Amino acid sequence: MLNVEKNPDKLLRPGGTQEPELKPAEISESLQSLSIRESTFICEPTPSPADLPAQIRKAFLRHMVSELPEQVQNRIRALKLNQLHQVRISEQFYREVYELERRFYGQSCAVFDARKNILNGIVEPPLQKDDSFWPETQSDSLNLDLENNEELRELRSRIPPVPADTLGVPRFWLTVFRNVPLLSELVQEHDEPLLECLQDVRLGYDQDSYTVSFQFRPNGYLHDTSLQLTKRYFLQHSADQEYPFLYEGPEIVRCEGCHIHWRDGFNLTLQTVESRRRRSPRFKVMPRESFFRFFSPPQAMDLSLADEKTKQILSSDFEVGFLLRTQIVPKAVLFYTGDLVDSLNESGLENGSISEVEGEQEQGQ
Amino acid sequence: MLNVEKNPDKLLRPGGTQEPELKPAEISESLQSLSIRESTFICEPTPSPADLPAQIRKAFLRHMVSELPEQVQNRIRALKLNQLHQVRISEQFYREVYELERRFYGQSCAVFDARKNILNGIVEPPLQKDDSFWPETQSDSLNLDLENNEELRELRSRIPPVPADTLGVPRFWLTVFRNVPLLSELVQEHDEPLLECLQDVRLGYDQDSYTVSFQFRPNGYLHDTSLQLTKRYFLQHSADQEYPFLYEGPEIVRCEGCHIHWRDGFNLTLQTVESRRRRSPRFKVMPRESFFRFFSPPQAMDLSLADEKTKQILSSDFEVGFLLRTQIVPKAVLFYTGDLVDSLNESGLENGSISEVEGEQEQGQ
């Protein structure tokens, strides 16, 4: 953090001083020697609790507090009680932020209607100017060896060519889901024909929950009465009673799927397999993985009482619900084009990316 | 994501079906075999662009778009233009969130006044009940070997004992700074005596900036006219013109320190060293690292034009400014006690921590 070189005049400030006075030439000389032998002026870092791993630091600090005189510990207790008032104020703040989000979602509906109409060939947009006014970033111009890289060649071969006379943007939502790590994990190959029929994904806000709706066009898998599938996420706006100090805004605490009315024999979450056991019927219906399991999450009214596996499934499900609400629905086209790439699931290898979805948020309190 | 075991009834749903009908006993049998040979039902993951590293995915997707028929590409351009309307709506949303934060900060001032009064011995709180109603987490009860671990012993030895008749909570803010990685890096050993005199840290909100104020009690380092030091952070509320789609709320774009009026000979950002050069004066004033350099950041009106070193210094400075506003000022006591541990600077070793400052935010749009 030595930034002296940028502001050499700062050296001159301390007015009439006990420190030896410097003439300008000497200052420039000492600045020069600073850049040459900078290391001699960098102090040894002072050991501090911040260097400890978080869990050990926590225990160490708790121990340090317990060693304080009883009077001082009493003041710390009073400060923590005082902090609970701050938590109550934060709860109210985040409640209003959520209401604001809800109100602004209403304002965005015209934008999402326009998107739906273009995607599904209902509206043909006028000829657009070239988008070259959005400059390419370094990675955009990355030279991809599409012919010789096997992984890229395979990915490309999996995407059917689009005929010139097609309506709208075919496979739009499926492509978005395939481009985003958390969502792509959920999609199986056998889900793709139905996901190609997905026309729109929208949100509906309630005070203590929001619903993600998936609208399909008529197809051979879903009964016509079941073309809109929904997933509802319930929010807890107040701080956790046991851990009030960890409060950072409303949390998803529960979700609810919907019944899917499949056409006979086209339930994508089931498969028929040949039995290997003697004395069993020759064919058996077995469950299989499918995106559409997303609409029948495990039930847990109280997450803290659920078993580990359920907790894991639901915590990943809640992440998906959060991603759909905050990123996918509002910005779908950017995940289609690659203007945004969700790097949630990636290692730190590419921490230079400026477009991480989990980038700095500017709204905490 | 096979959650079938939780909801075996889902298997029964597909009504009159081309799939062979199952009797309940057979279902329980097939569920049993599922758990035994689960792997046979987990489909091969389908390769998808989500598996590519973010930068390569970006380039791959851009390439895929460029291969679409011109008509379809035109629709994508129209969708991106449409998305710009959404960015404009987001800007307005985040502006209102910021105004909300500003308004709620006003509501919190009574809480922060109470904190200041207790910390500085102005108010003695009544005897508090034991805080045992806040349960210990697993890590709190971690058995620390304070006597035999050299690192912990050294850390402990650096913290002077607190006499029973002390006023308030001595070294409170210094301790907080020492406990938080990003801040601790800034604090040098020679800064500590002055940071012990820090009485309060507060925020002041303006429409396009906020100011962090550091209030010191009279001391031997700072002139009495310089007991309040300030750092101002300027916000850009609108999306970046070049990268409008990366917008995630206001960004810090510039900061401004303040002049520090040091007492003669006590400027902590300078040191006197013996010259090693012949024909030079025997003593020289040289810059040295210090927390107080925080108040003279390098100037850069346009960050994109700054050199790499300045960018790096400022980006770290902006992070500190963000942390002070969103975490340290509102929740200082929790960083003192270890109830919150900022694990920003840590590797993924401890991703089980529930109290990460960068935890899930619930306010995106």
XYZ file of C-alpha atoms in Angstrom:
730
model
C 0.000 0.000 0.000
C 2.936 2.322 -0.487
C 1.438 4.927 -2.721
C 3.902 7.653 -1.981
C 5.225 7.697 -5.500
C 1.934 9.041 -6.743
C 1.902 11.907 -4.273
C 5.429 13.027 -3.601
C 4.109 16.346 -2.298
C 2.709 14.555 0.728
C 6.269 14.283 1.960
C 6.519 18.009 2.275
C 3.475 18.512 4.391
C 4.507 18.066 7.994
C 5.366 21.770 8.261
C 8.118 23.037 10.602
C 9.304 19.754 11.941
C 11.747 17.945 14.137
C 12.432 15.686 11.219
C 15.388 16.932 9.212
C 14.242 19.329 6.507
C 14.556 18.054 2.986
C 15.360 20.057 -0.105
C 13.385 19.118 -3.235
C 16.426 17.477 -4.814
C 16.919 15.294 -1.766
C 13.299 14.281 -1.831
C 13.442 13.174 -5.390
C 16.599 11.297 -4.501
C 14.969 9.517 -1.602
C 11.963 8.672 -3.737
C 14.322 7.239 -6.273
C 16.051 5.112 -3.699
C 12.608 4.082 -2.510
C 11.765 2.594 -5.859
C 15.185 0.966 -6.101
C 15.320 -0.518 -2.663
C 11.640 -0.480 -1.885
C 11.893 -3.657 0.124
C 13.903 -1.994 2.834
C 10.936 0.221 3.663
C 8.286 -2.407 3.718
C 7.767 -3.304 7.325
C 7.527 -6.838 8.579
C 3.829 -7.695 8.726
C 2.588 -7.679 12.303
C 0.969 -10.973 13.298
C -2.725 -10.497 13.918
C -5.823 -12.606 14.508
C -6.850 -11.854 10.917
C -4.136 -14.300 9.814
C -5.852 -17.189 11.574
C -8.270 -19.413 9.651
C -11.822 -18.197 10.264
C -12.905 -20.981 12.615
C -9.803 -20.760 14.780
C -10.033 -16.970 14.816
C -13.605 -17.234 16.037
C -12.588 -19.481 18.924
C -9.519 -17.367 19.719
C -11.557 -14.152 19.876
C -14.209 -15.742 22.044
C -11.433 -16.835 24.355
C -9.928 -13.330 24.452
C -13.318 -11.877 25.399
C -13.688 -14.458 28.181
C -10.378 -13.265 29.656
C -11.505 -9.644 29.937
C -12.405 -8.274 33.391
C -16.030 -9.020 34.260
C -16.957 -5.312 33.979
C -15.656 -5.140 30.421
C -17.381 -8.392 29.490
C -20.608 -6.885 30.755
C -20.091 -3.949 28.384
C -19.542 -6.370 25.492
C -22.789 -8.125 26.386
C -24.551 -4.765 26.383
C -23.034 -4.015 22.972
C -24.326 -7.314 21.599
C -27.782 -6.563 22.931
C -27.500 -3.153 21.293
C -26.534 -4.933 18.067
C -29.829 -6.810 18.154
C -31.575 -3.463 17.639
C -29.452 -3.019 14.532
C -30.577 -6.457 13.308
C -34.225 -5.366 13.704
C -33.506 -2.239 11.654
C -31.784 -4.353 8.972
C -34.796 -6.642 8.780
C -36.990 -3.663 8.026
C -34.477 -2.384 5.473
C -34.362 -5.691 3.599
C -38.137 -6.006 3.694
C -38.355 -2.676 1.892
C -35.665 -3.705 -0.579
C -37.725 -6.784 -1.399
C -40.857 -4.666 -1.906
C -38.799 -2.418 -4.165
C -37.632 -5.422 -6.183
C -41.225 -6.572 -6.489
C -42.344 -3.143 -7.679
C -39.523 -2.878 -10.220
C -40.224 -6.369 -11.512
C -43.639 -5.038 -12.480
C -41.926 -2.271 -14.440
C -39.808 -4.827 -16.293
C -42.765 -6.823 -17.574
C -42.974 -4.857 -20.825
C -39.339 -5.764 -21.472
C -40.030 -9.445 -20.782
C -43.153 -9.403 -22.978
C -41.082 -8.021 -25.836
C -38.532 -10.779 -25.255
C -41.176 -13.488 -25.291
C -42.683 -12.154 -28.513
C -39.366 -12.070 -30.340
C -38.246 -15.467 -29.034
C -41.427 -17.175 -30.115
C -41.740 -15.551 -33.515
C -44.817 -13.514 -32.595
C -43.066 -10.242 -33.368
C -40.383 -9.807 -36.010
C -38.088 -6.974 -34.917
C -37.016 -4.387 -37.501
C -33.546 -4.650 -38.934
C -31.055 -3.769 -36.204
C -27.887 -1.860 -36.653
C -24.746 -3.834 -36.120
C -23.967 -4.245 -32.426
C -20.347 -3.334 -32.945
C -20.805 -0.399 -30.603
C -20.425 -2.979 -27.835
C -16.710 -3.578 -27.956
C -15.269 -7.046 -27.831
C -13.549 -7.939 -24.627
C -10.265 -9.773 -24.699
C -11.934 -13.129 -24.277
C -14.473 -12.465 -27.010
C -11.694 -12.379 -29.511
C -10.107 -15.508 -28.055
C -9.045 -17.643 -30.939
C -11.026 -20.835 -30.581
C -9.747 -23.879 -32.370
C -13.193 -25.274 -33.032
C -12.075 -27.806 -35.583
C -9.250 -29.393 -33.679
C -10.489 -29.291 -30.123
C -12.496 -32.407 -29.530
C -14.549 -31.054 -26.622
C -15.606 -27.974 -28.568
C -16.300 -30.044 -31.679
C -18.558 -32.355 -29.714
C -20.411 -29.487 -28.058
C -20.961 -27.907 -31.416
C -22.150 -31.140 -32.993
C -24.803 -31.438 -30.284
C -26.418 -28.183 -31.381
C -28.652 -28.743 -34.412
C -28.259 -26.217 -37.236
C -30.955 -23.549 -37.417
C -32.724 -23.219 -40.789
C -32.846 -19.709 -42.244
C -36.645 -19.595 -42.314
C -37.078 -20.506 -38.643
C -39.448 -18.480 -36.501
C -38.102 -16.677 -33.444
C -35.031 -18.066 -31.677
C -35.239 -21.851 -31.453
C -34.005 -23.662 -28.322
C -33.523 -20.331 -26.568
C -34.285 -21.351 -22.973
C -32.712 -24.775 -23.367
C -29.538 -23.065 -24.568
C -29.604 -20.696 -21.594
C -29.987 -23.655 -19.218
C -27.143 -25.480 -20.965
C -24.878 -22.448 -20.623
C -25.245 -21.956 -16.870
C -23.460 -24.473 -14.624
C -26.042 -24.754 -11.828
C -28.877 -25.254 -14.305
C -27.029 -27.406 -16.792
C -26.444 -30.022 -14.097
C -30.183 -30.522 -13.855
C -30.833 -31.055 -17.553
C -30.579 -34.589 -18.965
C -30.397 -35.432 -22.620
C -33.942 -36.888 -22.553
C -35.258 -33.584 -21.153
C -34.112 -31.596 -24.157
C -37.028 -32.209 -26.564
C -39.470 -30.897 -23.953
C -37.263 -27.993 -22.879
C -37.155 -26.955 -26.543
C -40.875 -26.230 -26.089
C -40.258 -23.810 -23.221
C -41.609 -20.429 -24.315
C -41.110 -18.218 -21.308
C -39.874 -18.120 -17.728
C -41.378 -15.496 -15.443
C -41.608 -14.516 -11.807
C -44.562 -13.782 -9.587
C -43.898 -11.964 -6.326
C -45.848 -12.362 -3.120
C -45.018 -10.840 0.194
C -43.325 -13.913 1.628
C -42.662 -15.973 -1.461
C -42.017 -15.788 -5.150
C -42.971 -18.197 -7.890
C -41.000 -19.105 -10.998
C -43.338 -20.079 -13.867
C -42.250 -22.134 -16.849
C -44.597 -21.747 -19.817
C -44.522 -24.500 -22.481
C -46.157 -24.568 -25.874
C -48.392 -27.586 -26.547
C -46.255 -30.698 -26.902
C -46.273 -34.469 -26.821
C -45.089 -34.782 -23.223
C -47.287 -32.555 -21.098
C -51.059 -32.600 -20.984
C -52.531 -29.360 -22.273
C -53.751 -28.704 -18.713
C -50.154 -28.814 -17.495
C -48.349 -26.408 -19.809
C -47.452 -24.018 -17.029
C -45.165 -25.534 -14.411
C -44.379 -23.600 -11.257
C -41.887 -23.620 -8.444
C -42.543 -21.485 -5.399
C -39.841 -20.285 -2.999
C -40.788 -19.169 0.492
C -38.760 -16.434 2.131
C -38.009 -15.769 5.747
C -37.625 -12.032 6.105
C -36.600 -11.985 9.733
C -33.279 -13.003 11.212
C -32.744 -16.551 12.378
C -33.620 -16.779 16.066
C -30.573 -18.814 16.926
C -28.095 -16.861 14.808
C -29.519 -13.347 14.550
C -26.101 -11.822 13.896
C -25.601 -13.727 10.647
C -28.581 -11.946 9.102
C -27.905 -10.613 5.592
C -31.426 -10.274 4.226
C -34.309 -12.648 3.504
C -33.470 -16.293 3.053
C -35.192 -19.004 1.089
C -36.431 -21.510 3.660
C -38.793 -23.762 1.752
C -39.965 -24.520 -1.743
C -42.959 -26.089 -3.350
C -43.187 -27.699 -6.773
C -46.275 -28.565 -8.755
C -47.993 -31.656 -10.030
C -47.040 -32.441 -13.614
C -49.727 -34.076 -15.682
C -47.694 -36.162 -18.126
C -49.119 -37.666 -21.272
C -49.358 -41.435 -20.951
C -45.964 -43.022 -21.341
C -44.093 -39.754 -21.628
C -43.152 -39.097 -18.027
C -39.534 -37.998 -18.381
C -38.770 -38.692 -14.733
C -39.406 -42.419 -15.166
C -37.910 -45.132 -17.307
C -38.837 -48.695 -18.095
C -36.054 -51.164 -17.552
C -35.759 -54.884 -17.995
C -35.693 -56.658 -14.660
C -32.634 -58.715 -13.853
C -34.335 -60.628 -11.080
C -36.027 -63.958 -11.502
C -39.692 -64.129 -10.503
C -40.071 -60.385 -11.063
C -42.169 -58.935 -13.861
C -40.051 -58.610 -16.946
C -40.309 -54.797 -17.114
C -40.096 -52.345 -14.298
C -40.726 -48.634 -14.027
C -37.830 -46.964 -12.351
C -37.161 -43.373 -11.495
C -34.454 -41.579 -13.425
C -32.796 -38.204 -13.231
C -34.548 -35.386 -15.015
C -34.809 -31.633 -14.985
C -38.474 -32.121 -14.192
C -37.677 -33.500 -10.747
C -37.130 -29.805 -10.007
C -40.915 -29.643 -9.618
C -41.049 -32.272 -6.902
C -38.420 -31.256 -4.360
C -38.192 -33.181 -1.092
C -40.504 -31.761 1.528
C -39.024 -30.275 4.672
C -41.055 -27.829 6.692
C -38.184 -27.319 9.080
C -34.881 -27.537 7.265
C -32.892 -27.825 10.474
C -34.615 -31.134 11.209
C -34.036 -32.646 7.769
C -31.426 -35.304 7.119
C -28.126 -34.412 5.473
C -29.088 -35.567 1.992
C -32.318 -33.562 1.985
C -30.431 -30.519 3.268
C -27.933 -30.848 0.458
C -30.600 -31.255 -2.239
C -32.604 -28.324 -0.923
C -29.651 -26.019 -0.462
C -28.700 -26.586 -4.095
C -32.356 -26.154 -5.110
C -32.550 -22.839 -3.225
C -29.438 -21.657 -5.043
C -31.125 -22.445 -8.342
C -34.229 -20.562 -7.200
C -32.123 -17.567 -6.266
C -30.243 -17.677 -9.574
C -33.467 -17.881 -11.585
C -34.914 -14.870 -9.793
C -31.863 -12.610 -9.749
C -30.048 -13.552 -12.953
C -31.756 -15.867 -15.414
C -35.220 -14.327 -15.666
C -34.008 -10.696 -15.728
C -31.045 -11.281 -18.066
C -31.681 -14.480 -20.040
C -30.413 -13.218 -23.394
C -27.003 -12.398 -21.896
C -26.551 -16.014 -20.849
C -27.591 -17.103 -24.335
C -25.006 -14.894 -26.030
C -22.250 -15.378 -23.450
C -22.212 -11.692 -22.505
C -22.672 -12.972 -18.990
C -21.065 -16.183 -17.837
C -21.985 -17.521 -14.459
C -18.774 -18.781 -12.947
C -20.319 -19.872 -9.670
C -19.108 -23.405 -10.060
C -15.605 -22.641 -11.103
C -12.372 -22.777 -9.270
C -10.344 -19.675 -8.686
C -8.435 -20.286 -11.913
C -10.046 -17.400 -13.653
C -10.536 -14.839 -10.989
C -9.772 -12.163 -13.556
C -13.226 -12.470 -15.040
C -15.137 -9.249 -14.749
C -18.489 -10.798 -15.370
C -18.829 -13.101 -12.416
C -22.404 -13.300 -11.324
C -21.333 -13.250 -7.710
C -19.559 -9.938 -8.271
C -19.546 -7.150 -5.756
C -22.979 -6.240 -4.517
C -23.591 -2.684 -3.540
C -26.548 -2.888 -1.259
C -25.602 -4.273 2.122
C -26.383 -2.356 5.225
C -30.410 -34.728 -7.750
C -32.272 -38.003 -7.404
C -34.714 -37.147 -4.690
C -37.151 -39.896 -5.451
C -36.551 -41.681 -2.192
C -38.152 -38.811 -0.341
C -41.311 -38.926 -2.416
C -42.025 -42.480 -3.428
C -45.650 -41.543 -4.098
C -44.547 -39.512 -7.092
C -43.921 -42.821 -8.831
C -47.601 -43.602 -8.731
C -48.770 -40.455 -10.375
C -48.706 -41.021 -14.115
C -52.256 -42.459 -14.061
C -53.383 -45.005 -16.684
C -50.151 -45.473 -18.522
C -48.331 -47.345 -21.238
C -45.648 -48.059 -18.685
C -46.251 -51.358 -16.936
C -48.404 -50.890 -13.843
C -46.636 -51.438 -10.562
C -48.094 -52.914 -7.397
C -47.010 -51.208 -4.159
C -44.785 -54.141 -3.213
C -42.991 -53.946 -6.527
C -42.468 -50.241 -6.084
C -40.863 -50.665 -2.738
C -38.723 -53.373 -4.298
C -37.612 -51.149 -7.136
C -36.886 -48.317 -4.732
C -34.788 -50.722 -2.734
C -32.843 -51.776 -5.767
C -32.476 -48.106 -6.591
C -30.691 -47.430 -3.379
C -28.585 -50.543 -3.823
C -27.617 -50.008 -7.424
C -28.294 -46.315 -7.622
C -25.443 -45.797 -10.031
C -27.213 -47.707 -12.759
C -29.907 -45.044 -12.849
C -27.719 -42.011 -12.850
C -27.425 -40.929 -16.430
C -24.167 -40.004 -18.021
C -23.860 -36.228 -17.717
C -24.534 -34.592 -21.051
C -21.660 -32.384 -22.188
C -22.727 -28.758 -22.252
C -21.144 -25.322 -22.664
C -21.549 -24.850 -18.898
C -18.631 -27.267 -18.469
C -16.260 -24.936 -20.296
C -14.146 -22.453 -18.341
C -15.920 -19.087 -18.336
C -13.652 -17.331 -20.815
C -13.726 -20.146 -23.334
C -17.489 -20.509 -22.906
C -17.879 -16.806 -23.659
C -15.932 -17.129 -26.901
C -17.690 -20.367 -27.835
C -21.148 -18.856 -27.349
C -20.255 -15.756 -29.306
C -19.115 -18.038 -32.084
C -22.343 -20.036 -31.966
C -24.366 -16.836 -32.276
C -22.264 -15.765 -35.256
C -23.168 -19.015 -37.021
C -26.933 -18.429 -36.723
C -28.849 -17.364 -39.846
C -28.757 -13.601 -40.314
C -32.491 -13.288 -39.504
C -31.994 -15.007 -36.145
C -28.915 -12.921 -35.377
C -31.004 -9.842 -36.020
C -33.504 -11.062 -33.408
C -30.670 -11.564 -30.919
C -29.491 -8.004 -31.540
C -33.045 -6.802 -30.936
C -33.109 -8.794 -27.690
C -29.867 -7.164 -26.556
C -31.254 -3.744 -27.314
C -34.338 -4.734 -25.339
C -32.041 -5.784 -22.511
C -30.657 -2.250 -22.363
C -34.118 -1.100 -21.229
C -33.844 -3.610 -18.414
C -30.463 -2.134 -17.450
C -32.075 1.325 -17.231
C -34.781 -0.085 -14.941
C -32.104 -1.753 -12.776
C -30.248 1.528 -12.438
C -33.380 3.130 -11.065
C -33.945 0.179 -8.740
C -30.430 0.357 -7.287
C -30.653 4.118 -6.909
C -33.720 3.624 -4.731
C -32.008 0.847 -2.785
C -29.162 3.262 -2.047
C -31.602 5.931 -0.894
C -33.213 3.315 1.329
C -29.840 2.395 2.802
C -29.176 6.068 3.460
C -32.537 6.504 5.174
C -32.070 3.395 7.324
C -28.570 4.483 8.284
C -30.224 7.509 9.848
C -32.434 5.186 11.868
C -29.387 3.289 13.109
C -27.654 6.330 14.538
C -29.183 5.858 17.993
C -27.697 2.349 18.037
C -24.266 3.668 17.026
C -24.449 6.480 19.613
C -25.133 3.904 22.314
C -22.160 1.898 21.070
C -19.847 4.903 21.153
C -20.945 5.802 24.672
C -20.327 2.321 26.040
C -17.008 1.890 24.209
C -15.626 5.157 25.513
C -16.813 4.817 29.091
C -19.350 7.632 28.836
C -22.223 5.327 29.741
C -21.920 2.324 32.031
C -24.537 -0.238 30.983
C -26.592 -2.001 33.669
C -25.654 -5.547 34.586
C -26.544 -7.788 31.648
C -27.914 -11.253 31.919
C -25.598 -13.969 30.758
C -25.572 -14.256 26.959
C -25.889 -18.005 27.080
C -29.154 -17.732 25.189
C -26.962 -17.383 22.105
C -25.838 -20.937 21.651
C -22.258 -21.811 20.927
C -21.584 -22.983 17.428
C -19.327 -25.925 16.832
C -16.303 -23.737 16.266
C -16.931 -21.660 19.372
C -16.310 -24.690 21.481
C -13.226 -25.591 19.464
C -10.598 -26.652 21.920
C -7.787 -24.162 21.462
C -4.396 -25.155 22.688
C -3.413 -21.644 23.654
C -0.449 -22.654 25.743
C 1.256 -24.937 23.289
C 0.514 -23.314 19.970
C 3.232 -20.799 19.308
C 1.227 -18.668 16.875
C -1.672 -18.312 19.289
C 0.678 -17.672 22.209
C 2.371 -14.883 20.299
C -0.920 -13.320 19.239
C -2.085 -13.411 22.819
C 1.124 -11.926 24.147
C 0.682 -8.971 21.804
C -2.589 -8.019 23.466
C -1.937 -6.083 26.702
C -3.980 -7.185 29.719
C -6.949 -4.977 30.566
C -7.064 -3.678 34.154
C -10.343 -4.284 35.996
C -10.960 -0.570 36.606
C -10.617 0.419 32.947
C -13.223 2.678 31.364
C -15.217 1.424 28.385
C -13.658 -1.170 26.087
C -10.014 -0.350 25.461
C -8.483 -0.916 22.012
C -11.913 -1.700 20.595
C -11.502 -0.377 17.040
C -7.864 -1.429 16.828
C -8.959 -4.951 17.771
C -11.673 -4.907 15.125
C -9.147 -3.798 12.508
C -6.736 -6.514 13.630
C -9.444 -9.167 13.331
C -10.478 -8.436 9.743
C -8.058 -9.539 6.991
C -8.517 -6.631 4.564
C -8.096 -4.067 7.336
C -5.399 -5.840 9.276
C -3.116 -5.702 6.238
C -3.174 -1.923 6.442
C -2.237 -1.634 10.111
C 1.449 -1.491 11.043
C 2.801 -1.977 14.528
C 3.736 1.730 14.773
C 0.118 2.683 13.970
C -1.262 0.900 16.993
C -0.753 3.564 19.679
C -2.726 6.071 17.596
C -5.416 3.570 16.583
C -5.926 2.897 20.287
C -7.210 6.476 20.430
C -9.894 5.824 17.799
C -13.241 6.513 19.452
C -15.747 6.031 16.687
C -16.148 5.213 12.993
C -19.238 6.568 11.263
C -20.713 7.047 7.822
C -22.139 10.104 6.133
C -24.270 9.555 3.023
C -24.583 11.902 0.089
C -26.397 11.227 -3.113
C -23.343 10.212 -5.099
C -20.813 9.520 -2.389
C -20.408 8.424 1.177
C -17.822 9.425 3.728
C -16.249 7.266 6.408
C -15.229 9.362 9.432
C -12.660 8.262 11.986
C -12.978 10.162 15.270
C -9.909 10.207 17.577
C -9.611 11.403 21.123
C -6.865 14.012 21.733
C -3.468 12.353 21.440
C 0.223 12.961 20.932
C 0.205 12.272 17.197
C -2.568 14.324 15.660
C -3.043 18.053 16.070
C -6.256 18.854 17.893
C -7.557 20.363 14.654
C -7.119 16.992 12.941
C -8.928 14.588 15.252
C -11.514 13.655 12.663
C -10.063 11.947 9.600
C -12.271 11.239 6.614
C -12.268 9.125 3.505
C -14.868 9.794 0.841
C -15.987 7.239 -1.747
C -17.675 8.392 -4.933
C -20.300 6.174 -6.511
C -21.329 5.739 -10.090
C -24.993 4.823 -10.056
C -25.390 4.240 -13.773
C -24.120 1.291 -15.777
C -20.722 1.445 -17.403
C -21.101 2.771 -20.929
C -18.802 0.181 -22.419
C -20.097 -2.786 -20.446
C -23.721 -1.959 -19.607
C -24.653 -5.623 -19.221
C -22.275 -6.196 -16.324
C -24.224 -3.720 -14.198
C -24.968 -4.978 -10.695
C -25.618 -1.745 -8.840
C -23.591 1.361 -8.014
C -19.841 1.059 -8.115
C -17.158 2.946 -6.258
C -15.208 4.841 -8.900
C -13.069 7.289 -6.984
C -12.032 8.154 -3.462
C -10.682 11.150 -1.662
C -8.684 11.235 1.547
C -7.998 14.167 3.830
C -5.040 16.188 4.966
C -3.643 14.958 8.276
C -2.132 17.618 10.497
C 0.517 15.644 12.385
C 2.228 16.906 15.501
C 5.853 17.757 14.791
C 7.948 14.628 14.497
C 5.032 12.252 14.909
C 4.011 11.647 11.325
C 3.475 7.886 11.309
C 3.775 7.675 7.521
C 7.395 8.835 7.615
C 10.548 7.552 9.196
C 14.004 8.954 9.675
C 16.754 6.690 8.453
C 20.497 6.937 8.439
C 21.796 7.573 4.939
C 24.123 5.022 3.449
C 25.395 7.327 0.749
C 28.473 9.455 1.008
C 27.966 13.184 0.513
C 24.322 12.886 1.558
C 22.999 14.386 4.776
C 23.407 11.860 7.549
C 19.648 11.480 8.181
C 16.891 11.233 5.678
C 13.129 11.279 5.948
C 11.686 8.367 4.109
C 8.133 7.218 3.603
C 7.018 4.055 5.323
C 3.931 1.926 5.285
C 1.163 2.985 7.618
C -2.563 2.654 8.056
C -2.689 6.430 7.721
C -1.690 6.254 4.064
C -5.337 5.232 3.689
C -6.069 8.974 3.846
C -3.882 9.837 0.880
C -4.864 7.389 -1.863
C -3.379 7.844 -5.341
C -5.449 10.195 -7.444
C -7.130 8.861 -10.558
C -10.090 10.708 -11.977
C -10.504 8.084 -14.661
C -9.581 4.671 -13.353
C -9.463 3.139 -16.819
C -6.549 5.420 -17.696
C -4.536 4.696 -14.561
C -1.471 2.478 -14.578
C -1.662 -1.097 -13.277
C -0.182 -0.357 -9.864
C -2.605 2.487 -9.209
C -5.505 0.316 -10.360
C -4.445 -2.406 -7.962
C -4.045 -0.043 -5.003
C -7.384 1.614 -5.685
C -9.294 -1.575 -6.275
C -8.117 -2.849 -2.895
C -8.909 0.553 -1.352
C -12.444 0.452 -2.795
C -12.919 -2.995 -1.293
C -11.949 -1.604 2.092
C -14.380 1.276 1.590
C -17.154 -1.144 0.740
C -16.342 -3.347 3.732
C -16.313 -0.392 6.121
C -19.716 0.777 4.919
C -21.508 -2.555 4.714
C -19.923 -4.568 7.505
C -17.547 -2.822 9.878
C -19.507 0.306 10.778
C -22.885 -1.461 11.102
C -21.590 -4.539 12.951
C -18.273 -3.655 14.600
C -18.888 -5.478 17.887
C -19.419 -8.776 16.039
C -15.943 -8.538 14.534
C -14.560 -7.753 17.981
C -16.148 -10.822 19.547
C -15.632 -13.146 16.571
C -19.376 -13.653 16.077
C -18.642 -12.598 12.522
C -15.438 -13.559 10.812
C -14.687 -12.049 7.462
C -13.218 -14.841 5.399
C -12.820 -12.769 2.246
C -9.135 -13.460 2.029
C -9.258 -17.137 2.699
C -8.926 -20.099 0.450
C -11.799 -22.502 -0.018
C -10.459 -24.647 2.813
C -13.266 -23.728 5.103
C -16.234 -23.348 2.883
C -18.381 -24.803 5.640
C -18.333 -21.522 7.497
C -21.802 -20.130 7.884
C -20.689 -16.671 8.741
C -18.865 -15.631 5.623
C -19.303 -11.972 4.975
C -19.711 -12.639 1.286
C -22.689 -14.912 1.985
C -25.717 -15.046 -0.239
C -27.219 -11.665 -0.907
C -30.926 -11.459 -1.379
C -31.384 -8.249 -3.251
C -30.316 -8.598 -6.835
C -32.721 -7.817 -9.611
